[in-house]
Short mmCIF file of C-alpha atoms in Angstrom, two decimals:
data_model
loop_
_atom_site.label_atom_id
_atom_site.label_comp_id
_atom_site.label_asym_id
_atom_site.label_seq_id
_atom_site.Cartn_x
_atom_site.Cartn_y
_atom_site.Cartn_z
CA ARG A 78 -68.43 -147.42 -92.04
CA LEU A 79 -70.12 -145.74 -89.21
CA GLU A 80 -68.21 -147.94 -86.77
CA ASP A 81 -65.00 -147.27 -88.62
CA GLU A 82 -65.68 -143.62 -88.64
CA ARG A 83 -66.36 -143.82 -84.93
CA ARG A 84 -63.14 -145.70 -84.35
CA SER A 85 -61.33 -143.26 -86.57
CA SER A 86 -62.85 -140.32 -84.73
CA THR A 87 -61.97 -141.92 -81.44
CA GLU A 88 -58.40 -142.46 -82.59
CA LYS A 89 -58.25 -138.92 -83.91
CA LEU A 90 -59.54 -137.65 -80.60
CA ALA A 91 -57.04 -139.77 -78.75
CA LEU A 92 -54.29 -138.61 -81.09
CA LEU A 93 -55.46 -135.00 -80.69
CA ASP A 94 -55.53 -135.40 -76.91
CA HIS A 95 -52.07 -136.92 -76.97
CA ALA A 96 -50.80 -134.17 -79.22
CA GLN A 97 -52.41 -131.61 -76.93
CA ARG A 98 -50.67 -133.16 -73.93
CA GLN A 99 -47.35 -133.22 -75.79
CA LEU A 100 -47.86 -129.64 -76.86
CA GLY A 101 -48.68 -128.68 -73.27
CA ASP A 102 -45.59 -130.45 -71.98
CA ALA A 103 -43.52 -128.93 -74.72
CA PHE A 104 -44.93 -125.44 -73.98
CA LYS A 105 -44.32 -125.89 -70.31
CA ALA A 106 -40.79 -127.02 -71.02
CA LEU A 107 -40.24 -124.13 -73.43
CA SER A 108 -41.75 -121.65 -70.98
CA ALA A 109 -39.62 -122.90 -68.14
CA GLU A 110 -36.53 -122.87 -70.35
CA SER A 111 -37.36 -119.38 -71.64
CA LEU A 112 -38.02 -118.14 -68.11
CA ARG A 113 -34.82 -119.69 -66.89
CA ALA A 114 -32.87 -118.13 -69.77
CA ASN A 115 -34.51 -114.78 -69.21
CA ASN A 116 -33.83 -114.97 -65.51
CA GLN A 117 -30.21 -115.83 -66.17
CA SER A 118 -29.87 -113.04 -68.70
CA PHE A 119 -31.51 -110.61 -66.30
CA LEU A 120 -29.26 -111.77 -63.50
CA ASP A 121 -26.21 -111.46 -65.75
CA LEU A 122 -27.28 -108.02 -66.93
CA ALA A 123 -28.16 -106.96 -63.42
CA LYS A 124 -24.85 -108.28 -62.14
CA THR A 125 -22.95 -106.44 -64.90
CA THR A 126 -24.90 -103.27 -64.33
CA LEU A 127 -24.50 -103.57 -60.57
CA GLU A 128 -20.78 -104.16 -60.94
CA LYS A 129 -20.49 -101.10 -63.16
CA PHE A 130 -22.61 -99.12 -60.73
CA GLN A 131 -20.53 -100.38 -57.84
CA GLU A 132 -17.33 -99.42 -59.64
CA GLY A 133 -18.75 -96.00 -60.45
CA ALA A 134 -20.06 -95.60 -56.95
CA LYS A 135 -16.72 -96.72 -55.56
CA GLY A 136 -14.85 -94.19 -57.71
CA GLU A 137 -17.32 -91.47 -56.83
CA LEU A 138 -17.09 -92.45 -53.19
CA GLU A 139 -13.32 -92.22 -53.35
CA ASN A 140 -13.57 -88.82 -55.05
CA ARG A 141 -16.03 -87.66 -52.44
CA GLN A 142 -13.81 -89.09 -49.75
CA GLN A 143 -10.84 -87.19 -51.18
CA ALA A 144 -12.93 -84.03 -51.46
CA ILE A 145 -14.12 -84.46 -47.90
CA ASP A 146 -10.55 -85.09 -46.77
CA ALA A 147 -9.40 -81.98 -48.65
CA LEU A 148 -12.21 -80.02 -47.01
CA VAL A 149 -11.73 -81.45 -43.56
CA LYS A 150 -7.92 -81.40 -43.53
CA PRO A 151 -7.62 -77.57 -43.24
CA LEU A 152 -10.30 -77.65 -40.57
CA LYS A 153 -8.37 -80.33 -38.75
CA GLU A 154 -5.16 -78.35 -39.07
CA SER A 155 -6.95 -75.21 -37.91
CA LEU A 156 -8.46 -77.09 -35.00
CA ASP A 157 -5.04 -78.46 -34.15
CA LYS A 158 -3.60 -74.94 -34.25
CA VAL A 159 -6.51 -73.63 -32.20
CA GLY A 160 -5.96 -76.43 -29.73
CA GLY A 161 -2.26 -75.59 -29.53
CA THR A 162 -3.05 -71.91 -29.17
CA ILE A 163 -5.57 -72.65 -26.45
CA GLN A 164 -2.97 -74.68 -24.64
CA GLU A 165 -0.45 -71.85 -24.95
CA LEU A 166 -3.08 -69.38 -23.80
CA GLU A 167 -3.89 -71.60 -20.90
CA LYS A 168 -0.21 -71.77 -19.98
CA THR A 169 0.05 -68.01 -20.40
CA ARG A 170 -3.10 -67.50 -18.37
CA VAL A 171 -1.78 -69.64 -15.58
CA GLY A 172 1.51 -67.74 -15.66
CA ALA A 173 -0.30 -64.42 -15.87
CA TYR A 174 -2.51 -65.32 -12.94
CA ALA A 175 0.56 -66.29 -10.99
CA SER A 176 2.32 -63.07 -11.98
CA LEU A 177 -0.84 -61.09 -11.24
CA GLY A 178 -1.08 -62.69 -7.84
CA GLU A 179 2.55 -61.80 -7.22
CA GLN A 180 1.94 -58.23 -8.37
CA ILE A 181 -1.14 -57.97 -6.17
CA ARG A 182 0.90 -59.24 -3.27
CA HIS A 183 3.62 -56.65 -3.94
CA LEU A 184 0.93 -54.00 -4.40
CA THR A 185 -0.62 -54.96 -1.10
CA GLU A 186 2.75 -54.81 0.59
CA GLY A 187 3.46 -51.46 -1.08
CA GLN A 188 0.05 -50.16 -0.06
CA THR A 189 0.69 -51.25 3.49
CA HIS A 190 4.09 -49.59 3.40
CA LEU A 191 2.60 -46.48 1.80
CA THR A 192 -0.09 -46.37 4.46
CA GLY A 193 2.57 -46.52 7.13
CA GLU A 194 4.68 -43.85 5.44
CA THR A 195 1.60 -41.68 4.96
CA ALA A 196 0.80 -42.04 8.64
CA ASN A 197 4.40 -41.08 9.43
CA LEU A 198 4.12 -38.09 7.10
CA VAL A 199 0.85 -37.02 8.72
CA ARG A 200 2.41 -37.32 12.16
CA ALA A 201 5.43 -35.35 10.98
CA LEU A 202 3.27 -32.63 9.42
CA ARG A 203 1.46 -32.20 12.71
CA ALA A 204 4.67 -30.71 14.15
CA PRO A 205 4.75 -26.92 13.54
CA THR A 206 8.48 -26.87 12.79
CA VAL A 207 8.14 -29.59 10.13
CA ARG A 208 5.17 -27.82 8.54
CA GLY A 209 7.10 -24.57 8.45
CA ARG A 210 10.15 -26.19 6.90
CA TRP A 211 8.00 -27.96 4.32
CA GLY A 212 6.35 -24.66 3.41
CA GLU A 213 9.77 -23.03 2.97
CA ILE A 214 10.94 -25.89 0.72
CA GLN A 215 7.81 -25.58 -1.40
CA LEU A 216 8.38 -21.83 -1.60
CA LYS A 217 11.95 -22.34 -2.77
CA ARG A 218 10.81 -24.87 -5.36
CA VAL A 219 8.19 -22.45 -6.69
CA VAL A 220 10.80 -19.70 -6.98
CA GLU A 221 13.12 -22.01 -8.91
CA LEU A 222 10.29 -23.03 -11.26
CA ALA A 223 9.55 -19.37 -11.89
CA GLY A 224 13.16 -18.77 -12.96
CA MET A 225 14.02 -16.53 -9.98
CA LEU A 226 17.28 -18.17 -8.94
CA GLU A 227 18.39 -17.89 -5.33
CA TYR A 228 20.56 -14.91 -4.43
CA CYS A 229 19.96 -13.48 -7.88
CA ASP A 230 16.47 -12.04 -7.98
CA PHE A 231 15.39 -12.95 -4.46
CA ILE A 232 16.75 -13.23 -0.92
CA GLN A 233 15.70 -16.14 1.29
CA GLN A 234 15.46 -15.95 5.14
CA GLU A 235 17.08 -12.52 5.44
CA THR A 236 16.74 -10.79 8.80
CA HIS A 237 15.84 -7.08 8.86
CA THR A 238 16.23 -5.14 12.10
CA GLY A 239 13.74 -2.36 12.80
CA GLU A 240 13.40 0.23 15.52
CA ASP A 241 11.47 -2.04 17.90
CA ASP A 242 12.27 -5.60 16.84
CA SER A 243 13.78 -7.68 14.04
CA ILE A 244 11.72 -9.32 11.30
CA ARG A 245 12.61 -12.38 9.32
CA PRO A 246 10.45 -12.92 6.22
CA ASP A 247 10.65 -16.26 4.42
CA LEU A 248 11.40 -14.56 1.13
CA VAL A 249 12.23 -11.06 -0.06
CA VAL A 250 12.08 -10.71 -3.82
CA ARG A 251 13.94 -7.86 -5.45
CA LEU A 252 11.77 -5.93 -7.90
CA PRO A 253 13.00 -3.54 -10.59
CA ASN A 254 13.74 0.04 -9.54
CA GLN A 255 15.04 -1.17 -6.13
CA LYS A 256 11.63 -2.36 -4.92
CA LEU A 257 11.18 -5.27 -2.52
CA LEU A 258 8.34 -7.83 -2.25
CA VAL A 259 7.89 -9.87 0.94
CA VAL A 260 6.60 -13.47 0.80
CA ASP A 261 5.82 -15.42 3.97
CA ALA A 262 5.08 -19.16 3.83
CA LYS A 263 2.48 -20.72 6.13
CA ALA A 264 1.29 -24.34 6.31
CA PRO A 265 -1.74 -24.54 8.67
CA LEU A 266 -2.42 -28.27 8.30
CA GLN A 267 -3.56 -29.41 11.74
CA ALA A 268 -7.30 -28.88 11.23
CA TYR A 269 -7.10 -29.93 7.57
CA LEU A 270 -5.44 -33.25 8.44
CA GLU A 271 -8.05 -33.88 11.12
CA SER A 272 -10.79 -33.27 8.51
CA LEU A 273 -9.24 -35.94 6.30
CA GLU A 274 -9.29 -38.43 9.17
CA ALA A 275 -12.89 -37.63 10.16
CA THR A 276 -15.50 -40.27 9.27
CA ASP A 277 -18.52 -38.09 10.09
CA ASP A 278 -19.49 -35.31 7.66
CA LEU A 279 -20.38 -32.88 10.44
CA VAL A 280 -17.02 -33.39 12.11
CA ARG A 281 -15.25 -33.00 8.77
CA VAL A 282 -17.02 -29.71 8.02
CA ALA A 283 -16.25 -28.42 11.51
CA ARG A 284 -12.54 -29.21 11.05
CA LEU A 285 -12.53 -27.44 7.67
CA LYS A 286 -14.09 -24.38 9.28
CA ASP A 287 -11.29 -24.50 11.86
CA HIS A 288 -8.83 -24.68 8.96
CA ALA A 289 -10.35 -21.54 7.42
CA ARG A 290 -10.18 -19.75 10.81
CA GLN A 291 -6.51 -20.67 11.13
CA ILE A 292 -5.75 -19.12 7.75
CA ARG A 293 -7.76 -16.01 8.69
CA ALA A 294 -5.68 -15.75 11.88
CA HIS A 295 -2.46 -15.99 9.83
CA LEU A 296 -3.73 -13.20 7.58
CA LEU A 297 -4.31 -11.00 10.61
CA GLN A 298 -0.91 -11.80 12.17
CA LEU A 299 0.98 -11.26 8.92
CA GLY A 300 -0.79 -7.99 8.22
CA ALA A 301 0.11 -6.76 11.72
CA LYS A 302 3.84 -7.22 11.08
CA ASP A 303 3.94 -4.21 8.70
CA TYR A 304 6.69 -5.64 6.50
CA TRP A 305 6.19 -2.89 3.91
CA ALA A 306 6.77 -0.19 6.55
CA LYS A 307 9.89 -1.79 8.04
CA LEU A 308 11.40 -2.50 4.60
CA ASN A 309 10.21 0.73 3.03
CA ASP A 310 13.52 2.60 3.16
CA GLY A 311 12.85 5.34 0.67
CA GLY A 312 9.71 3.66 -0.62
CA HIS A 313 11.34 0.38 -1.65
CA SER A 314 8.53 -2.04 -0.75
CA PRO A 315 4.94 -2.21 -2.02
CA GLU A 316 2.34 -1.82 0.73
CA PHE A 317 1.30 -5.46 0.80
CA VAL A 318 2.78 -8.87 1.65
CA VAL A 319 2.17 -12.28 0.09
CA LEU A 320 0.98 -15.21 2.23
CA PHE A 321 2.07 -18.43 0.50
CA LEU A 322 0.10 -21.66 1.06
CA PRO A 323 2.14 -24.66 -0.18
CA GLY A 324 -0.84 -26.45 -1.76
CA GLU A 325 -3.82 -25.56 -3.92
CA VAL A 326 -6.06 -27.87 -1.89
CA PHE A 327 -5.39 -25.97 1.34
CA PHE A 328 -6.55 -22.72 -0.20
CA SER A 329 -9.62 -24.20 -1.96
CA ALA A 330 -10.74 -26.06 1.21
CA ALA A 331 -10.51 -22.88 3.31
CA LEU A 332 -12.15 -20.75 0.63
CA GLU A 333 -15.02 -23.21 0.39
CA GLN A 334 -15.81 -22.69 4.07
CA ASP A 335 -15.00 -18.97 4.18
CA PRO A 336 -15.44 -17.27 0.75
CA SER A 337 -14.52 -13.87 2.24
CA LEU A 338 -10.88 -14.84 2.91
CA ILE A 339 -9.58 -13.07 -0.18
CA GLU A 340 -11.37 -9.79 0.67
CA TYR A 341 -10.26 -10.06 4.29
CA GLY A 342 -6.65 -10.56 3.21
CA VAL A 343 -6.81 -7.49 0.95
CA GLU A 344 -8.11 -5.46 3.89
CA GLN A 345 -5.10 -6.64 5.92
CA ARG A 346 -2.80 -5.87 2.96
CA VAL A 347 -2.04 -9.58 2.61
CA ILE A 348 -2.42 -11.41 -0.73
CA LEU A 349 -3.14 -15.15 -0.51
CA ALA A 350 -1.06 -17.12 -3.02
CA THR A 351 -0.79 -20.78 -3.95
CA PRO A 352 2.05 -22.33 -5.98
CA THR A 353 0.22 -21.56 -9.23
CA THR A 354 -0.52 -17.91 -8.47
CA LEU A 355 2.91 -17.31 -6.95
CA ILE A 356 4.61 -18.74 -10.04
CA ALA A 357 2.56 -16.35 -12.18
CA LEU A 358 3.52 -13.42 -9.91
CA LEU A 359 7.22 -14.32 -9.98
CA LYS A 360 7.09 -14.81 -13.75
CA ALA A 361 5.80 -11.25 -14.02
CA VAL A 362 8.66 -10.06 -11.79
CA ALA A 363 11.18 -11.94 -13.96
CA TYR A 364 9.69 -10.29 -17.05
CA GLY A 365 10.04 -6.90 -15.37
CA TRP A 366 13.70 -7.64 -14.66
CA ARG A 367 14.26 -8.52 -18.31
CA GLN A 368 12.65 -5.26 -19.40
CA GLU A 369 14.77 -3.37 -16.88
CA GLN A 370 17.92 -5.00 -18.22
CA LEU A 371 16.90 -4.18 -21.79
CA ALA A 372 16.29 -0.55 -20.82
CA ALA A 373 19.65 -0.38 -19.04
CA ASN A 374 21.46 -1.86 -22.04
CA ALA A 375 19.60 0.16 -24.65
CA GLN A 376 22.23 2.98 -24.68
CA GLN A 377 25.07 0.47 -24.99
CA VAL A 378 23.23 -1.26 -27.83
CA ALA A 379 22.76 2.10 -29.57
CA ASN A 380 26.48 2.94 -29.20
CA LEU A 381 27.50 -0.48 -30.49
CA GLY A 382 25.11 -0.07 -33.42
CA ARG A 383 26.58 3.29 -34.42
CA ASP A 384 30.13 1.94 -34.14
CA LEU A 385 29.22 -1.15 -36.18
CA TYR A 386 27.56 0.99 -38.84
CA LYS A 387 30.69 3.18 -39.15
CA ARG A 388 32.91 0.11 -39.46
CA ILE A 389 30.69 -1.32 -42.18
CA ARG A 390 30.90 2.00 -44.07
CA ASP A 391 34.73 1.95 -43.84
CA LEU A 392 34.82 -1.69 -44.97
CA ALA A 393 32.65 -0.91 -47.98
CA ALA A 394 34.87 2.05 -48.90
CA ASN A 395 37.95 -0.20 -48.69
CA PHE A 396 36.27 -2.70 -51.02
CA ASP A 397 35.64 0.10 -53.51
CA ASN A 398 39.30 1.10 -53.34
CA VAL A 399 40.34 -2.51 -53.90
CA ARG A 400 38.11 -2.62 -56.99
CA LYS A 401 39.66 0.56 -58.38
CA HIS A 402 43.20 -0.73 -57.80
CA LEU A 403 42.29 -4.02 -59.47
CA GLU A 404 40.96 -2.16 -62.50
CA LYS A 405 44.20 -0.15 -62.69
CA ALA A 406 46.22 -3.36 -62.39
CA VAL A 407 44.19 -4.99 -65.17
CA GLU A 408 44.64 -1.92 -67.38
CA SER A 409 48.43 -1.96 -66.78
CA TYR A 410 48.48 -5.69 -67.48
CA ASN A 411 46.66 -5.27 -70.79
CA LEU A 412 49.05 -2.44 -71.84
CA THR A 413 52.01 -4.66 -70.97
CA VAL A 414 50.51 -7.55 -72.97
CA GLY A 415 50.04 -5.19 -75.95
CA THR A 416 53.66 -4.06 -75.78
CA LEU A 417 54.79 -7.68 -75.46
CA GLU A 418 52.74 -8.86 -78.43
CA GLY A 419 53.46 -5.81 -80.66
CA ARG A 420 57.13 -5.09 -80.03
CA VAL A 421 58.92 -7.86 -78.14
CA LEU A 422 57.53 -11.20 -79.37
CA PRO A 423 57.85 -10.47 -83.14
CA ALA A 424 61.58 -9.80 -82.71
CA ALA A 425 61.97 -12.88 -80.51
CA ARG A 426 60.24 -15.11 -83.09
CA ARG A 427 62.74 -14.00 -85.72
CA PHE A 428 65.44 -15.97 -83.87
CA LYS A 429 63.58 -19.21 -84.59
CA ASP A 430 63.01 -18.22 -88.22
CA LEU A 431 66.78 -17.60 -88.63
CA GLY A 432 67.60 -20.98 -87.00
CA ALA A 433 69.18 -19.43 -83.93
CA ALA A 434 66.60 -20.99 -81.60
CA THR A 435 64.80 -24.35 -81.47
CA GLY A 436 61.94 -25.82 -79.47
CA GLU A 437 58.34 -24.83 -79.00
CA ASP A 438 56.93 -21.48 -80.05
CA ILE A 439 56.55 -18.67 -77.58
CA PRO A 440 52.99 -18.89 -76.18
CA LEU A 441 50.58 -16.05 -76.70
CA ALA A 442 49.78 -13.76 -73.76
CA GLU A 443 46.03 -13.11 -73.43
CA THR A 444 44.55 -9.87 -72.20
CA ILE A 445 42.05 -9.63 -69.30
CA ASP A 446 38.63 -8.31 -70.32
CA LYS A 447 36.81 -8.79 -66.98
CA ALA A 448 35.99 -5.82 -64.78
CA GLY A 449 35.40 -5.66 -61.04
CA ARG A 450 31.81 -5.43 -59.76
CA THR A 451 30.91 -1.96 -58.54
CA LEU A 452 28.94 -1.35 -55.34
CA GLN A 453 25.20 -1.15 -56.08
CA SER A 454 23.87 0.31 -52.80
CA GLU A 455 23.11 4.03 -53.02
CA GLU A 456 24.47 4.53 -49.52
CA LEU A 457 27.77 2.85 -50.40
CA LYS A 458 28.09 4.82 -53.67
CA LYS A 459 28.08 8.06 -51.65
CA LEU A 460 30.83 6.88 -49.28
CA PRO A 461 33.90 9.12 -49.04
CA PRO A 462 37.27 7.48 -49.67
CA ALA A 463 38.46 5.47 -46.68
CA SER A 464 41.37 6.86 -44.74
CA GLY A 465 43.88 4.50 -43.21
CA SER A 466 43.12 0.88 -42.50
CA GLY A 467 39.81 1.59 -40.74
#
């Protein structure tokens, strides 16, 4: 029994070992199968999920691409426009530079020509006769600007003969009350032009001092001519003469070097005048002429005013007479209408009632109840009746 039990135990152990091996193989097989199935399921799920994610990502990428295109497209268009504008600007710039170069070339040529003409003008102004003529032209222009027309309120280049010699002022302006004002034009430009050409300050100042001395000499010479005495027939001319300088700069440059020029001129009975001051002086003369003309015409204006006032009075009186005659005419008309309506028309209508007349009825004649407007002015109410036609 013991041996049988041993054999039985050995068989059971062998059977148990075999079963254990089978179970191990089966477990291994099941594990491998389960792992393989799980792996396949995971791969399938991952593939499905990845495909869905890829589709979603693809759609989102397309949306983002469209959004980016929508965002970038205006920028691209703007950049294209900017590029086109830059090209146009570049073309314009090139053309402008070319035009500017052409303008600069013309400007240079003009400047060269102007420099030559200026040099010619300077050379011409160095001649005393040209300077004198230029001063006379400037004087005439100033007189025209002031409203003193030639041969109307002034006399230009008139020669006056005195006891010893003859004088010829550049301008004699007629003043009110038969007064005369002498204006003499001077253009001392020699020293002034040399000061403009000087490159050294000391030389320039020295030439300006010469310019001031030249003007002082003209003041002395003009004062010595005694225009006011030779033209003073019966006290017609004020006891001074006007020295006209044809430019403000000539006077200011001389006055800067010699501030006493004005006082010196007054001592010589010579008043320095530039275009501005002479225009003001001539404007004052023109105003005096207008006042003189107004004073001369004042009596004529008064006579015309009295005559006009009398004619207006006569016209108003005639209007009042017309109103009265109209009222009388209206009154006569109303009386005639009353007679027509009360005595004539009733008898005339009887013809139609008796069958002797046919057609429309005789229309009614209306009276006039409007009156003429009377004159309201107190002065016109007191007017006497007008005589004649006025």
